[in-house]
Coordinates of N, CA, C and O in Angstrom, one line a residue:
X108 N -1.5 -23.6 -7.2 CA -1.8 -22.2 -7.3 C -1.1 -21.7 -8.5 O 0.1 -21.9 -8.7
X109 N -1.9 -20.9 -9.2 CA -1.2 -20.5 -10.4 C -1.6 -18.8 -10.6 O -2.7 -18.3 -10.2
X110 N -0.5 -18.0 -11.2 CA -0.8 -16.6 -11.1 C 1.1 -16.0 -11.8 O 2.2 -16.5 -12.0
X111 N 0.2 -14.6 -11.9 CA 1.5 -14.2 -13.0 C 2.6 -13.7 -11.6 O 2.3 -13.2 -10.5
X112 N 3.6 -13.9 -11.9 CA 5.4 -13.5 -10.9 C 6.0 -12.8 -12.1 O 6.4 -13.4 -13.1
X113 N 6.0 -11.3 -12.0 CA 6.7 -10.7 -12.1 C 8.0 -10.0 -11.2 O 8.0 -9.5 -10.1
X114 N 9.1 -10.1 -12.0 CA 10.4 -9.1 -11.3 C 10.4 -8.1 -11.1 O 10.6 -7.3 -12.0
X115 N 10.0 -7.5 -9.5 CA 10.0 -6.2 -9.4 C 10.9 -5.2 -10.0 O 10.5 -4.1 -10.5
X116 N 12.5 -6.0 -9.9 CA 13.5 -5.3 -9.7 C 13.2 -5.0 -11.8 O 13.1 -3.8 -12.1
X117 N 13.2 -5.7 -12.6 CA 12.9 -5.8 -13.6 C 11.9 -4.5 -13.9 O 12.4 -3.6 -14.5
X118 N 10.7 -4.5 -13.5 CA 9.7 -3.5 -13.5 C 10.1 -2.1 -12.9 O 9.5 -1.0 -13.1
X119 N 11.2 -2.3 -12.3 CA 11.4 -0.4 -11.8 C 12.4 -0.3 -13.0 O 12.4 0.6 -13.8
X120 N 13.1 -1.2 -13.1 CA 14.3 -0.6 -14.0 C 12.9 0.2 -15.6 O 12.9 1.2 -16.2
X121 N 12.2 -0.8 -15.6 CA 11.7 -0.7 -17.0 C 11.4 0.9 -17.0 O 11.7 1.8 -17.8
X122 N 10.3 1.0 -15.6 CA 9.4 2.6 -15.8 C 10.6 3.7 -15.2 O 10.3 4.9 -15.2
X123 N 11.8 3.3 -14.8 CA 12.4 4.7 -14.6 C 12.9 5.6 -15.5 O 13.9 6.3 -15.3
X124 N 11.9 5.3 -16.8 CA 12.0 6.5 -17.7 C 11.2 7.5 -17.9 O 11.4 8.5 -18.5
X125 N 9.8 7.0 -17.0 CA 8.9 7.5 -16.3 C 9.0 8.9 -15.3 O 8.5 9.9 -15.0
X126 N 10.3 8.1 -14.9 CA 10.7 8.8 -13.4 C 10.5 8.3 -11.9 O 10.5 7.1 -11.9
X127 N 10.1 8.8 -10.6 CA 10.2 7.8 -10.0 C 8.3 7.0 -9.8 O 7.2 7.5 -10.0
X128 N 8.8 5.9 -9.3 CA 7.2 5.0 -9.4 C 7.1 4.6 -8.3 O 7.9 4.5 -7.4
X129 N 5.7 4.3 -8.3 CA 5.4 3.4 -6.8 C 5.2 1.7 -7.7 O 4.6 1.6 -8.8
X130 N 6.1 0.6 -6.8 CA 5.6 -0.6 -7.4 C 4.8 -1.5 -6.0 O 5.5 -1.8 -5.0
X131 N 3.4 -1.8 -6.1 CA 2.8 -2.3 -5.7 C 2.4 -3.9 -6.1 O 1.9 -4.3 -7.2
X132 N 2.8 -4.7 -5.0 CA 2.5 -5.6 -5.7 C 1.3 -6.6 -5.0 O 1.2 -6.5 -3.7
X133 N 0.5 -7.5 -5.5 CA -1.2 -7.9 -5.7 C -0.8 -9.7 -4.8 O -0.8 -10.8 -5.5
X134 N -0.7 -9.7 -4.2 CA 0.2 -11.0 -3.3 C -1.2 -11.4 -2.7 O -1.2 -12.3 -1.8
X135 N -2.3 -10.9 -3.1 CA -3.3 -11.7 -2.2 C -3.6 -13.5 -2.4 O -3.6 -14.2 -1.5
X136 N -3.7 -13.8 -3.6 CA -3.9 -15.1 -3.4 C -2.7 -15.9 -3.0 O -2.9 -16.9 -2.3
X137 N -1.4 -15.7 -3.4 CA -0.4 -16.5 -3.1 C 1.0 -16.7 -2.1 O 1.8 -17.6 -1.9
X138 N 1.0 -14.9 -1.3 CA 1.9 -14.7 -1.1 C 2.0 -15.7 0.0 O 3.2 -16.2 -0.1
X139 N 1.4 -16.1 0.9 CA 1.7 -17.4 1.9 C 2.6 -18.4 1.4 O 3.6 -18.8 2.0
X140 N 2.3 -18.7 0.3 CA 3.0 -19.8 0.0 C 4.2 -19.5 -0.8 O 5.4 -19.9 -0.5
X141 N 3.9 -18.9 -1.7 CA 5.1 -18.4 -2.8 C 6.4 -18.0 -1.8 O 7.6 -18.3 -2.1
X142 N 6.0 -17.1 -0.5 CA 7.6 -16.9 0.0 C 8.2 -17.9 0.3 O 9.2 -17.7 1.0
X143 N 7.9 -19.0 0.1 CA 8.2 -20.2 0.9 C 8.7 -21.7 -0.1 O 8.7 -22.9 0.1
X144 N 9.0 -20.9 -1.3 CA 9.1 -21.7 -2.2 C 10.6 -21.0 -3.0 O 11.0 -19.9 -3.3
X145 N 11.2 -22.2 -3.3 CA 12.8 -22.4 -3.8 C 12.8 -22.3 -5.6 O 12.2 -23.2 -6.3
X146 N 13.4 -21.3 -6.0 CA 13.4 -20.3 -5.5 C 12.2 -19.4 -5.0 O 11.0 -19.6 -5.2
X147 N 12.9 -18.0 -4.2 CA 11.3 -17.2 -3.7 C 11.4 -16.3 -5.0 O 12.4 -16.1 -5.7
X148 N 10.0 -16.0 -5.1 CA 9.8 -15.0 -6.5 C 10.2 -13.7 -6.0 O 10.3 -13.4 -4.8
X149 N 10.5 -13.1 -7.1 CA 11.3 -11.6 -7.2 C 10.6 -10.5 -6.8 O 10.9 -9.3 -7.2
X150 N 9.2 -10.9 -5.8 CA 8.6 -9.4 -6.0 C 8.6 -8.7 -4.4 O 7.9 -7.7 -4.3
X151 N 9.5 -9.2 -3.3 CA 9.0 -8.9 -2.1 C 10.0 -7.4 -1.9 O 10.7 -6.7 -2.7
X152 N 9.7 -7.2 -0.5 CA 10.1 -5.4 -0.2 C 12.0 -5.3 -0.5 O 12.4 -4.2 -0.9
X153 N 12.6 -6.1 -0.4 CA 13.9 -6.6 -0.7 C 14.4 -6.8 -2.3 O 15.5 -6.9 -2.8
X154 N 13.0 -6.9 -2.7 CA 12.9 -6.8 -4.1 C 12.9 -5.1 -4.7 O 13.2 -4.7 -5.8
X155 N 12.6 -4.8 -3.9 CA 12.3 -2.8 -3.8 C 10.8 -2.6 -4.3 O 10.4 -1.6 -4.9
X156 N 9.9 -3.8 -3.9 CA 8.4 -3.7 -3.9 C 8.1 -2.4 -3.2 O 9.1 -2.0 -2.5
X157 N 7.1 -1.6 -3.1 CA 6.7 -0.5 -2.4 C 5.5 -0.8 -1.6 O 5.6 -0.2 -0.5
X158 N 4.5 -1.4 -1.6 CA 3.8 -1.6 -0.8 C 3.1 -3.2 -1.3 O 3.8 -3.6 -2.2
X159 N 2.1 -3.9 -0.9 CA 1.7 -5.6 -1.3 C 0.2 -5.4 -0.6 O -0.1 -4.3 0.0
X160 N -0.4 -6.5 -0.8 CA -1.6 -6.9 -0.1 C -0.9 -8.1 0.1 O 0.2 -8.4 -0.3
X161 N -2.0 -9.0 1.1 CA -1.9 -10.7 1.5 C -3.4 -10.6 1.9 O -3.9 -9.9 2.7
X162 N -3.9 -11.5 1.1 CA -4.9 -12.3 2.2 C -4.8 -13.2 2.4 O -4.5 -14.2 1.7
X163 N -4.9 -13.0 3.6 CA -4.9 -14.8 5.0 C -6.1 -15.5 4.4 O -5.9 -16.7 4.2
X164 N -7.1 -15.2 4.2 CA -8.2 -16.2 4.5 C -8.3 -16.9 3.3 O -8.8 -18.0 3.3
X165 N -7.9 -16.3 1.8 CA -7.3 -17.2 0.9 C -7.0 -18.4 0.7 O -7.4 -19.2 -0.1
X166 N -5.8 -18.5 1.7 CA -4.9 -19.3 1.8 C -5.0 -20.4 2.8 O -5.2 -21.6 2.6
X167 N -4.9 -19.6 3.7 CA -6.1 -20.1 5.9 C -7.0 -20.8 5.8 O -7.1 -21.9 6.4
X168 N -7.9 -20.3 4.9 CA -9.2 -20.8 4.3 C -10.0 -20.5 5.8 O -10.5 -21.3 6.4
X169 N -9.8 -18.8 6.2 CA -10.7 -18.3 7.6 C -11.8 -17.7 6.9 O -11.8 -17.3 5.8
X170 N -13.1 -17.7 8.1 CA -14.3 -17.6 7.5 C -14.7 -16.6 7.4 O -15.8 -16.3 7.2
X171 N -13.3 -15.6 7.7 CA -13.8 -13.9 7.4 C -12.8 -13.1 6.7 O -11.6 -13.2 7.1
X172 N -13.0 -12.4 5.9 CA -12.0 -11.6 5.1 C -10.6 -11.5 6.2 O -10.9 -11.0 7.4
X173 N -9.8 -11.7 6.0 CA -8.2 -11.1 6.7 C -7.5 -11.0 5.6 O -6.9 -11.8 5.0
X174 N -7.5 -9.5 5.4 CA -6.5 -8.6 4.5 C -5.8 -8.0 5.2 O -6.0 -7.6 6.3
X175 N -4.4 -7.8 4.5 CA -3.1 -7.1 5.2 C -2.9 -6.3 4.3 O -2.8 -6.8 3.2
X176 N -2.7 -4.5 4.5 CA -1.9 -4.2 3.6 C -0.4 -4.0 4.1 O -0.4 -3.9 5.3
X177 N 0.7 -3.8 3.6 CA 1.9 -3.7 3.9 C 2.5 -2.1 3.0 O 2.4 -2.1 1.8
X178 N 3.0 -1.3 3.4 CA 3.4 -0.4 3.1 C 4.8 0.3 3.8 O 5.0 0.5 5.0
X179 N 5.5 0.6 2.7 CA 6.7 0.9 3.4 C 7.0 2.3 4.3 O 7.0 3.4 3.8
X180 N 7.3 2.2 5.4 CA 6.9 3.3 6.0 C 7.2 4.9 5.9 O 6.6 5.9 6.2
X181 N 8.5 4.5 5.2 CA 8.2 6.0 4.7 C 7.7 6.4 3.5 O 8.2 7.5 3.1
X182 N 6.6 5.6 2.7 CA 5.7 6.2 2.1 C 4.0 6.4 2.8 O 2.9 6.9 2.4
X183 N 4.6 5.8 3.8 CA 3.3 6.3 4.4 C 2.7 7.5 5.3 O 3.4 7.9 6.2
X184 N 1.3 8.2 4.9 CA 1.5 9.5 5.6 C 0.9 9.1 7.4 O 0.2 8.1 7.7
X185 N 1.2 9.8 8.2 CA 1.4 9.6 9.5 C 0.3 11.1 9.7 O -0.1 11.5 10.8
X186 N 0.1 11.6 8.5 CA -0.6 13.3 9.3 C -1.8 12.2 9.7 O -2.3 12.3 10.9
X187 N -2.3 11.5 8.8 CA -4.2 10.9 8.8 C -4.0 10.1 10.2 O -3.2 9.3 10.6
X188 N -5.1 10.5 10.7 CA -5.4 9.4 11.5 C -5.8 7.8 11.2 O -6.8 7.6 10.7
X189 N -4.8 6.6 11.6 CA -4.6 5.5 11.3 C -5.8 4.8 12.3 O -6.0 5.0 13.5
X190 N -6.4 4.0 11.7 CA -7.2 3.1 12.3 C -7.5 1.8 11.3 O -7.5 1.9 10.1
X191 N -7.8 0.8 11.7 CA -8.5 -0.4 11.0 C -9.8 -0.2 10.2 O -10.7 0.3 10.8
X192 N -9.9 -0.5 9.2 CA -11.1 -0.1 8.5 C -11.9 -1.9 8.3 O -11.5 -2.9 8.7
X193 N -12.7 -1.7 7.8 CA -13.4 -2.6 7.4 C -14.9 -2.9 7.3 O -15.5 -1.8 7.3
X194 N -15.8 -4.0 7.1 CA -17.0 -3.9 7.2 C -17.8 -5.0 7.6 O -17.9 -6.0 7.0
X195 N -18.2 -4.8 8.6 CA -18.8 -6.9 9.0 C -20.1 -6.9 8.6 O -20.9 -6.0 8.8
X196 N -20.5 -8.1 7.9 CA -21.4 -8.9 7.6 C -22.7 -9.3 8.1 O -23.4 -10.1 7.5

């Protein structure tokens, strides 16, 4: 599996001239595996990532879309009503 690893921690420092940012990071094809690899890459919530995707079925190789998003909760708004979205085939 091959794909760009960027340092989060690297990437906030860069835009906080910006002010503050959201860093999101795009973990769909690899994150299964990459957290699990010595060393782990620099981009998880510990990293001060702000929110990621994962897709399972990527990786799983399941025969239906399984997307995750992950967001940290207190960026997330609680006014909307939360439900599962999606669309079957």
């Amino acid at each position: 599996m091959r794909g760009a690893v960027d340092d989060i921690r690297e990437l906030r420092r860069a835009a906080a001239v910006a002010g503050p940012v959201h860093l999101h990071v795009d973990a769909a094809g690899g994150a299964l595996i990459a957290a699990h690899t010595d060393p782990a890459p620099r981009w998880s919530f510990a990293d001060t990532a702000d929110s990621m995707n994962i897709s399972a079925h990527k990786v799983l190789g399941l025969p239906v879309p399984a997307g995750i998003s992950l967001v940290r909760a207190n960026l997330w708004s609680w006014s909307a009503p939360h439900r599962a979205t999606g669309r079957t085939a």
